[in-house]
Short mmCIF file of N, CA and C in Angstrom, two decimals:
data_model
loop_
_atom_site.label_atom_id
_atom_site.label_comp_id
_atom_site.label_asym_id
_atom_site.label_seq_id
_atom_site.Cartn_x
_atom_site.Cartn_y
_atom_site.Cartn_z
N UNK A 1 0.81 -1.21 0.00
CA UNK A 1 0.00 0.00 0.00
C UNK A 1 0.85 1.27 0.00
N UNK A 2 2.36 1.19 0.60
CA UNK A 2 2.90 2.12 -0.07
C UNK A 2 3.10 3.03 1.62
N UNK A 3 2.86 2.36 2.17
CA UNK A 3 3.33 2.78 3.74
C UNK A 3 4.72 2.72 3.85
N UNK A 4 5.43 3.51 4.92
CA UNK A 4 6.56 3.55 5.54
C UNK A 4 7.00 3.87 6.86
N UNK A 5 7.61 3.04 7.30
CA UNK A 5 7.61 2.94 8.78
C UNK A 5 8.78 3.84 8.86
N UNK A 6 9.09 4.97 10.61
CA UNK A 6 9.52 5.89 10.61
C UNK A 6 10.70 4.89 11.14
N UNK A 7 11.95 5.70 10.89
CA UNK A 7 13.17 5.21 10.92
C UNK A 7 13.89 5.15 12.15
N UNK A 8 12.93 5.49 13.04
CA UNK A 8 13.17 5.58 15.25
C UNK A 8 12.59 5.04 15.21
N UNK A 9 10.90 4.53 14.71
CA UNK A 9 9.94 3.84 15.74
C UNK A 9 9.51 3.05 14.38
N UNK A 10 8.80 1.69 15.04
CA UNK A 10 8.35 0.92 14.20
C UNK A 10 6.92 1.04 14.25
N UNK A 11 6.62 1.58 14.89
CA UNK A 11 4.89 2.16 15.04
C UNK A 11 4.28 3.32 13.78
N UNK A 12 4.87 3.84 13.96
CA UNK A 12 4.24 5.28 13.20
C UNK A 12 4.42 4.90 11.96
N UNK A 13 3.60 5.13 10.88
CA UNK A 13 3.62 4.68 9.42
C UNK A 13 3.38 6.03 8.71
N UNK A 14 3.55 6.41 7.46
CA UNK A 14 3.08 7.28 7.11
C UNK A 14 2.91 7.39 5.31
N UNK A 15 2.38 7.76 4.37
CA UNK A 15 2.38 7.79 2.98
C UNK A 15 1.77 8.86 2.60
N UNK A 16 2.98 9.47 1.71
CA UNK A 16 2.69 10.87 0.84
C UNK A 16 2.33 10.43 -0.50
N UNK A 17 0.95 11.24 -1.03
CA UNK A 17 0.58 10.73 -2.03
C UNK A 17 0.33 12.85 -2.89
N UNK A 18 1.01 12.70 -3.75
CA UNK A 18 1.22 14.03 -4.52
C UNK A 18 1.23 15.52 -3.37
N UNK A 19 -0.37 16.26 -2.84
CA UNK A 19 -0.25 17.07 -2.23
C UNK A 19 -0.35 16.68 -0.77
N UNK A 20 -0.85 15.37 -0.40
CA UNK A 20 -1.65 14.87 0.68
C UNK A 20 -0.96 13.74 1.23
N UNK A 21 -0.91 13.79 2.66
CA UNK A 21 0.09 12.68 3.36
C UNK A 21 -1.05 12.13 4.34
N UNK A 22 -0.64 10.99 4.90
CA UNK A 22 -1.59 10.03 5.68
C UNK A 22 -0.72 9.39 6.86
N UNK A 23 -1.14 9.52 7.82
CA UNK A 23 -0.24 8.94 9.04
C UNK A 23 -0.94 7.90 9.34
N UNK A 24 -0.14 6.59 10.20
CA UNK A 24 -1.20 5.28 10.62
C UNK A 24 -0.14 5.72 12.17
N UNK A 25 -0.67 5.58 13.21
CA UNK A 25 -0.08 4.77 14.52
C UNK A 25 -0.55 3.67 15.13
N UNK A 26 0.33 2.67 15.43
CA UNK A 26 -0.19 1.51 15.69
C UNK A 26 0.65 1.32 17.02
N UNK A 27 -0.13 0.62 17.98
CA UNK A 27 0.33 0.00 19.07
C UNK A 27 -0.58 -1.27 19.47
N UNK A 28 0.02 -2.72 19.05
CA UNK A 28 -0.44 -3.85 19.54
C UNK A 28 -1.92 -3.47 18.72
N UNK A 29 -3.05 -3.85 19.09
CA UNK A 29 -4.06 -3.82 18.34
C UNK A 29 -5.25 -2.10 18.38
N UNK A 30 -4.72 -1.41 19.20
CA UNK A 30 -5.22 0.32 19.11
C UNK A 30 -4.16 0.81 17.67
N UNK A 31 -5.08 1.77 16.80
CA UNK A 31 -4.50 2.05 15.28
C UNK A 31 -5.42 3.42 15.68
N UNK A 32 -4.92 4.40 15.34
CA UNK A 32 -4.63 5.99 14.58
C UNK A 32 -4.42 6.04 13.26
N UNK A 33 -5.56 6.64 12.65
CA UNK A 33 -5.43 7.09 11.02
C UNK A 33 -5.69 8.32 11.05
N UNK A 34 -5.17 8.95 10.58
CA UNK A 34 -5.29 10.64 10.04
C UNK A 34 -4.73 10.96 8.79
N UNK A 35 -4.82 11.85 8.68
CA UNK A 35 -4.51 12.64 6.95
C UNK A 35 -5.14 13.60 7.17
N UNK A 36 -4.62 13.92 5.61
CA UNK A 36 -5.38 15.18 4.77
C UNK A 36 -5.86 14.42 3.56
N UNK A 37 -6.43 13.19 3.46
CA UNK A 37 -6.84 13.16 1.89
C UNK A 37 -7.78 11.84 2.37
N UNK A 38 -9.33 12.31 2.89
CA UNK A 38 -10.39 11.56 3.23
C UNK A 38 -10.24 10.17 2.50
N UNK A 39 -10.07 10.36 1.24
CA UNK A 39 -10.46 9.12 0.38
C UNK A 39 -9.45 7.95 0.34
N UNK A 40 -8.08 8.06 0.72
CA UNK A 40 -7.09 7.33 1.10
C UNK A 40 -7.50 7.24 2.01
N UNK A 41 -7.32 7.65 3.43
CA UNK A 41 -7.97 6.73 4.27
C UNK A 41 -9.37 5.87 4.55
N UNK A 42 -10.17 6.03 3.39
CA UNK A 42 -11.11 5.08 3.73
C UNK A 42 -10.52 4.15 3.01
N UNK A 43 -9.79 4.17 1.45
CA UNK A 43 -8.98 3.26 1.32
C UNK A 43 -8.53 1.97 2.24
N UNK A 44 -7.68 2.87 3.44
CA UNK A 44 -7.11 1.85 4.28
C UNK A 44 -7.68 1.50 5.17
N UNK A 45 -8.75 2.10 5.56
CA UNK A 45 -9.96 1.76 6.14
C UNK A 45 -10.60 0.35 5.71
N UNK A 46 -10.76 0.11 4.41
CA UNK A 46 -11.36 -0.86 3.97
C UNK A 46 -10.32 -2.07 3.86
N UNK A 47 -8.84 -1.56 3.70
CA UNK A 47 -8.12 -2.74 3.36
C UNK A 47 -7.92 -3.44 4.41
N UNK A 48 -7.64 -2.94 5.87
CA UNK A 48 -7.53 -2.93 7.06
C UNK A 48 -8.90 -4.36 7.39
N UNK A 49 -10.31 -3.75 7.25
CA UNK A 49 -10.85 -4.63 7.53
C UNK A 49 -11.06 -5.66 6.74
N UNK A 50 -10.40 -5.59 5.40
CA UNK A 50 -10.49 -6.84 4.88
C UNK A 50 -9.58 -7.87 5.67
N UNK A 51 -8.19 -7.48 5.62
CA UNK A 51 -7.68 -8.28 6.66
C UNK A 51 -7.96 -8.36 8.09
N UNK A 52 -8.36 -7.76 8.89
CA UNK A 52 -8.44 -7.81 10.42
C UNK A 52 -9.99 -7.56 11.47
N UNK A 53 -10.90 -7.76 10.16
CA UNK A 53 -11.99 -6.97 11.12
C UNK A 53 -12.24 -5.90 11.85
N UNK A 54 -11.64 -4.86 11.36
CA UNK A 54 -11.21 -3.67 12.57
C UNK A 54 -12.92 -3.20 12.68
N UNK A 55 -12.66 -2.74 13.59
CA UNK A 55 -13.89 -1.87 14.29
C UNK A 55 -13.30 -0.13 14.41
N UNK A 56 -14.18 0.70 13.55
CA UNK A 56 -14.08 1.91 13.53
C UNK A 56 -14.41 2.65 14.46
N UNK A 57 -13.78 3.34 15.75
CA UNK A 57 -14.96 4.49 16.31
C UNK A 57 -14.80 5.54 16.05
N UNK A 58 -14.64 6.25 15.01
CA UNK A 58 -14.46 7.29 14.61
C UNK A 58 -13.66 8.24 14.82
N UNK A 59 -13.99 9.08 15.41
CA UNK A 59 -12.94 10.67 15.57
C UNK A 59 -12.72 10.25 16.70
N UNK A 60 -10.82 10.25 16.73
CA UNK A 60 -10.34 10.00 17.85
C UNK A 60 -11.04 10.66 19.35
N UNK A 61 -11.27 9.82 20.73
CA UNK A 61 -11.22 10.35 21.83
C UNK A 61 -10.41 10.13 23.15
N UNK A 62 -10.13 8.72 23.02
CA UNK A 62 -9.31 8.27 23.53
C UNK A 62 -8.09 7.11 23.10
N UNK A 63 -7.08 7.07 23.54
CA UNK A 63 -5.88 6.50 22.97
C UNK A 63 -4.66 6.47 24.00
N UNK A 64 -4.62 4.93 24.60
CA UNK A 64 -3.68 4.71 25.47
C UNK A 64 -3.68 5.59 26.95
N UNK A 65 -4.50 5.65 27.33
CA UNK A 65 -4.35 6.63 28.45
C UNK A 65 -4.71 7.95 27.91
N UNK A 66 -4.97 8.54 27.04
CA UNK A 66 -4.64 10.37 26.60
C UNK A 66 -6.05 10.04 26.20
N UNK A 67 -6.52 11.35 26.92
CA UNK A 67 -7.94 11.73 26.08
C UNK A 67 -7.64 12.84 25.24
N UNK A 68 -8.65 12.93 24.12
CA UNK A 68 -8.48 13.83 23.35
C UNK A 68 -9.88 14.88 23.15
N UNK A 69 -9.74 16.08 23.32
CA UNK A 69 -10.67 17.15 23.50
C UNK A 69 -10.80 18.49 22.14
N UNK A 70 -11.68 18.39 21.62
CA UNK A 70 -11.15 19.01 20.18
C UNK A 70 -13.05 20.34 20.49
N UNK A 71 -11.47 21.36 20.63
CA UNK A 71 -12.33 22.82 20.35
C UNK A 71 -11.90 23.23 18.92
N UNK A 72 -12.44 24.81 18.95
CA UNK A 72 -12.47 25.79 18.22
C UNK A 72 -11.51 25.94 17.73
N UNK A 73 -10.35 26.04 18.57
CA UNK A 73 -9.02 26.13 18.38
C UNK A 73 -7.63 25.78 18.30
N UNK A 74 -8.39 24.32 18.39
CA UNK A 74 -6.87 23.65 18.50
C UNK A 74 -7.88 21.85 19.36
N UNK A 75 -6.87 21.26 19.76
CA UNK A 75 -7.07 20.39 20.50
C UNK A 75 -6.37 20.17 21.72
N UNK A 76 -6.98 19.15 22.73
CA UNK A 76 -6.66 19.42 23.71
C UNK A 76 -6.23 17.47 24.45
N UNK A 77 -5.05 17.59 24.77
CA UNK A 77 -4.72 16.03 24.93
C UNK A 77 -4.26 16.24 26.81
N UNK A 78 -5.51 15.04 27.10
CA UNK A 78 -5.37 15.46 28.63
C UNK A 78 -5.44 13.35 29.34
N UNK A 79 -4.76 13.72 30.16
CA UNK A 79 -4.50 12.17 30.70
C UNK A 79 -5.77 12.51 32.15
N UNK A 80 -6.57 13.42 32.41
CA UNK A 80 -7.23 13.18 33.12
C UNK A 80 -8.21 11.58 33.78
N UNK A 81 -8.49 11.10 33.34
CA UNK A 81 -9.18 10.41 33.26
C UNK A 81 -8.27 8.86 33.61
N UNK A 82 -7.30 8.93 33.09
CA UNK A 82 -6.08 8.13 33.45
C UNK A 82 -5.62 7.64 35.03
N UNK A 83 -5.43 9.91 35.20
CA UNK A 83 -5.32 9.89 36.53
C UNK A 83 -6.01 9.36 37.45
N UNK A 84 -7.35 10.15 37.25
CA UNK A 84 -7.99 9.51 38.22
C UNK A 84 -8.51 8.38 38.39
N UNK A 85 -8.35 7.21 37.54
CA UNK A 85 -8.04 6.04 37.60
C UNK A 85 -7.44 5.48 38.91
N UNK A 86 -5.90 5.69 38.06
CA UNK A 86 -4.91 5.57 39.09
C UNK A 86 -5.20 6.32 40.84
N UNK A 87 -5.66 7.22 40.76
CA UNK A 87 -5.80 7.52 42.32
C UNK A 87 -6.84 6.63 42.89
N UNK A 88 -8.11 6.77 42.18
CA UNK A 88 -8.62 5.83 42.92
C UNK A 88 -8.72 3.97 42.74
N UNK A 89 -7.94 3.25 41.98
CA UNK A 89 -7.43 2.21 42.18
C UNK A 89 -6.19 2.07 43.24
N UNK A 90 -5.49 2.95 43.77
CA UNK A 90 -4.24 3.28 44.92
C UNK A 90 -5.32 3.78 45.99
N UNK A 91 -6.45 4.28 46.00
CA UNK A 91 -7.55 5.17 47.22
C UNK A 91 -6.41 5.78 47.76
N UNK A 92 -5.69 6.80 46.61
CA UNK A 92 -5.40 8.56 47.24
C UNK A 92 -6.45 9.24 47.25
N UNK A 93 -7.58 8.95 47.26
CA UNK A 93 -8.62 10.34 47.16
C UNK A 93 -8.77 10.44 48.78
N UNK A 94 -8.59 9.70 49.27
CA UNK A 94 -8.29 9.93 51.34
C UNK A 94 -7.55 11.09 51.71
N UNK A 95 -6.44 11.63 50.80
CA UNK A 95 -4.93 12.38 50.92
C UNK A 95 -5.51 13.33 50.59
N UNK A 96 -4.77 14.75 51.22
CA UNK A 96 -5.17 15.56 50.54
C UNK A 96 -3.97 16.59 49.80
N UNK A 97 -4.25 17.13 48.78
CA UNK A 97 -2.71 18.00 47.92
C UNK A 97 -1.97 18.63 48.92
N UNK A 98 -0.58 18.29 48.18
CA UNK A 98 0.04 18.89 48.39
C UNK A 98 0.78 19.83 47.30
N UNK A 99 2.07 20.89 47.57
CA UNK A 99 2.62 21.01 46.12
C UNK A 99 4.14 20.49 46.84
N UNK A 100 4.61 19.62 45.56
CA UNK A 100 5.70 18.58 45.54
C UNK A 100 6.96 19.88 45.43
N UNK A 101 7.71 19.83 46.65
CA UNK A 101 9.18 20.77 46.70
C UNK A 101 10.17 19.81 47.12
N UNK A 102 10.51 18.86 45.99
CA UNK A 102 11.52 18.29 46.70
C UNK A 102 12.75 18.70 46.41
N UNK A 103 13.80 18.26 47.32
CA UNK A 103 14.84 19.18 47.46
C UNK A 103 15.90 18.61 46.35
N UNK A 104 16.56 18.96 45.42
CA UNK A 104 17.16 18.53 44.51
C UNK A 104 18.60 17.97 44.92
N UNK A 105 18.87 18.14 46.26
CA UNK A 105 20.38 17.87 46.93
C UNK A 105 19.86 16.35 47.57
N UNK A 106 18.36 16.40 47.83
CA UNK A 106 18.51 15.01 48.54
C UNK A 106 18.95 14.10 48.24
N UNK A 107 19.20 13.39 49.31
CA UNK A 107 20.45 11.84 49.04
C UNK A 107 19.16 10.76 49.43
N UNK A 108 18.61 10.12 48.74
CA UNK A 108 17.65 8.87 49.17
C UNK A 108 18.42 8.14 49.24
N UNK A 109 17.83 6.63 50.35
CA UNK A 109 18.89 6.23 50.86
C UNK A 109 18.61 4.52 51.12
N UNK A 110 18.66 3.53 50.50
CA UNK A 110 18.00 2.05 50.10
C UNK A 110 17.41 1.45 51.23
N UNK A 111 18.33 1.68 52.63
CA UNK A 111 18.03 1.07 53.27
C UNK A 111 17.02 1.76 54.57
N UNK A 112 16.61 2.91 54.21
CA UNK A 112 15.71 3.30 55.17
C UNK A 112 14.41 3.01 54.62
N UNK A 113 13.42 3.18 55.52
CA UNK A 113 11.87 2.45 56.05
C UNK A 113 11.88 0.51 56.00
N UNK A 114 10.56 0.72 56.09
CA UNK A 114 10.01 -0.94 55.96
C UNK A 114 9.94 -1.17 55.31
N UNK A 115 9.97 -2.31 54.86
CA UNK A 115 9.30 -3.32 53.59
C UNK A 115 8.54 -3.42 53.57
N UNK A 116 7.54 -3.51 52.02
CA UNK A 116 6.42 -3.55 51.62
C UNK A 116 5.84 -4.95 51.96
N UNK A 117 4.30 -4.90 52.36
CA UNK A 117 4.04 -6.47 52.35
C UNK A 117 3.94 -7.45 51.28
N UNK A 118 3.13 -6.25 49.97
CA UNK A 118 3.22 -6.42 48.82
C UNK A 118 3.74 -5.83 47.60
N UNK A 119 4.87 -6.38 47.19
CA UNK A 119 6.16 -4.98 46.48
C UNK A 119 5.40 -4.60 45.02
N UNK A 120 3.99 -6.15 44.42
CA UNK A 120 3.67 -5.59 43.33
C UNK A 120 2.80 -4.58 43.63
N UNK A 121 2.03 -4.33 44.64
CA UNK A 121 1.08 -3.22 44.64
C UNK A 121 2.16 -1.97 43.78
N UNK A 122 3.22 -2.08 44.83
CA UNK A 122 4.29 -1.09 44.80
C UNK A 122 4.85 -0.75 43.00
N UNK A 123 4.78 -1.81 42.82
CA UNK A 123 5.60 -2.04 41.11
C UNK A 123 4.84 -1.51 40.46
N UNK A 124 3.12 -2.25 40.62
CA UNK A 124 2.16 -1.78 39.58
C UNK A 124 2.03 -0.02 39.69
N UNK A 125 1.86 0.51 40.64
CA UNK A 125 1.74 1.91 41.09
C UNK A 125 3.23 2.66 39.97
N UNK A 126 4.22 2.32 40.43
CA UNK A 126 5.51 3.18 39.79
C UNK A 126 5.26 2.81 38.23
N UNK A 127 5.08 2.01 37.77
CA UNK A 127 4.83 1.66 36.45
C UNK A 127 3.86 2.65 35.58
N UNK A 128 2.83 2.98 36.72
CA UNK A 128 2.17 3.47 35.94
C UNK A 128 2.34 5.29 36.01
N UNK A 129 3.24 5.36 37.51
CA UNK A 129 3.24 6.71 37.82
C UNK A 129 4.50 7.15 36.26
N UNK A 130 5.75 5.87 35.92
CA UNK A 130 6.35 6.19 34.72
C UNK A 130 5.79 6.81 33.82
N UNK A 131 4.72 6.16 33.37
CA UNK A 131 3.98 6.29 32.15
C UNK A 131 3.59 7.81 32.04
N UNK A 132 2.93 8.06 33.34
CA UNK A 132 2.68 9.44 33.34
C UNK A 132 3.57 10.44 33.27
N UNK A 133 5.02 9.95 33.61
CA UNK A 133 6.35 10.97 33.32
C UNK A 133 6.94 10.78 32.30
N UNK A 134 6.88 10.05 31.47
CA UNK A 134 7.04 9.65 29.96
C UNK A 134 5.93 10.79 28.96
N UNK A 135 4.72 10.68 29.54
CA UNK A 135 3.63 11.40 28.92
C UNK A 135 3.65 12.95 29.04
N UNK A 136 3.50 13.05 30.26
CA UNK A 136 3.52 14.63 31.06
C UNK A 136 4.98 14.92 31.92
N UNK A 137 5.60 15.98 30.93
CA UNK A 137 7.27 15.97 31.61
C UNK A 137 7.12 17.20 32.65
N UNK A 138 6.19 17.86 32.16
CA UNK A 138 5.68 19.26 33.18
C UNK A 138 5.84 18.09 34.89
N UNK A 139 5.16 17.03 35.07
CA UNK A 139 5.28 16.28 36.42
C UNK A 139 6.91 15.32 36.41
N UNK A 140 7.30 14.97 35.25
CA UNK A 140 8.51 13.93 35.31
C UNK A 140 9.42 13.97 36.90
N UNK A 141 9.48 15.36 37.33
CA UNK A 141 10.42 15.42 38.28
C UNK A 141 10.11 15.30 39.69
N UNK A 142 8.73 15.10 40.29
CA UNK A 142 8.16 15.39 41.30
C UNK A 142 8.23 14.01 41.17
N UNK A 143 7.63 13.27 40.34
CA UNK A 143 7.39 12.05 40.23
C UNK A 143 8.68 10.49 40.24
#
């Protein structure tokens, strides 16, 4: 079909066709189609489900964690919904804010506190708090 995979990532696909280019993103079985040239992507729209059965939901809203919010002026990509997931699968909604000043000299230190009873609670939690510093770098450092 005339796709090409980007030369960092094996996900992102993309095909320029004269004035009009078409992006695919793929991760495991979630797919992103966009363009500028409607009729190529229904193209791959159709080729897609010839091979795979895909199921269309239309105009992106959500994708991997990121919601997507589309005004007047732009769009708006917010992990809300993510979050609060995560807080209340952990039940932080008990806690109440703070703002994160941590000190950039601190020395953390392996062997202070207790041990966890359960280290995956612990694993699953950082895993996902990553994701969110991978996503949102505005938090990467608090986090």
């Amino acid at each position: 079909m005339g796709y090409k995979h980007s030369e960092n990532n094996y996900s992102p696909f993309s095909k320029k066709v004269s004035s009009s280019i078409i992006f695919v993103a793929v991760y495991v079985d979630d797919v992103i189609i966009t363009g500028t040239d409607s009729v190529e992507i229904a193209n791959l729209k159709s080729f897609l489900d010839g091979q795979f059965k895909i199921k269309d939901l239309g105009k992106l809203h959500y994708f991997l964690g990121l919601e997507v919010l589309y005004k007047p002026d732009g769009v708006i990509i917010s992990q809300m919904k993510f979050t609060l997931d995560l807080l209340k699968e952990y039940d932080y909604f008990a806690y109440i804010s703070l703002s994160s000043s941590l000190d950039p000299a601190m020395k953390l230190k392996a062997d202070e506190g207790t041990l966890l009873p359960d280290p995956t609670y612990y694993i699953k939690l950082v895993g996902k708090l990553n994701f969110l510093t991978n996503t949102r770098l505005d938090i990467a450092y608090s986090v």
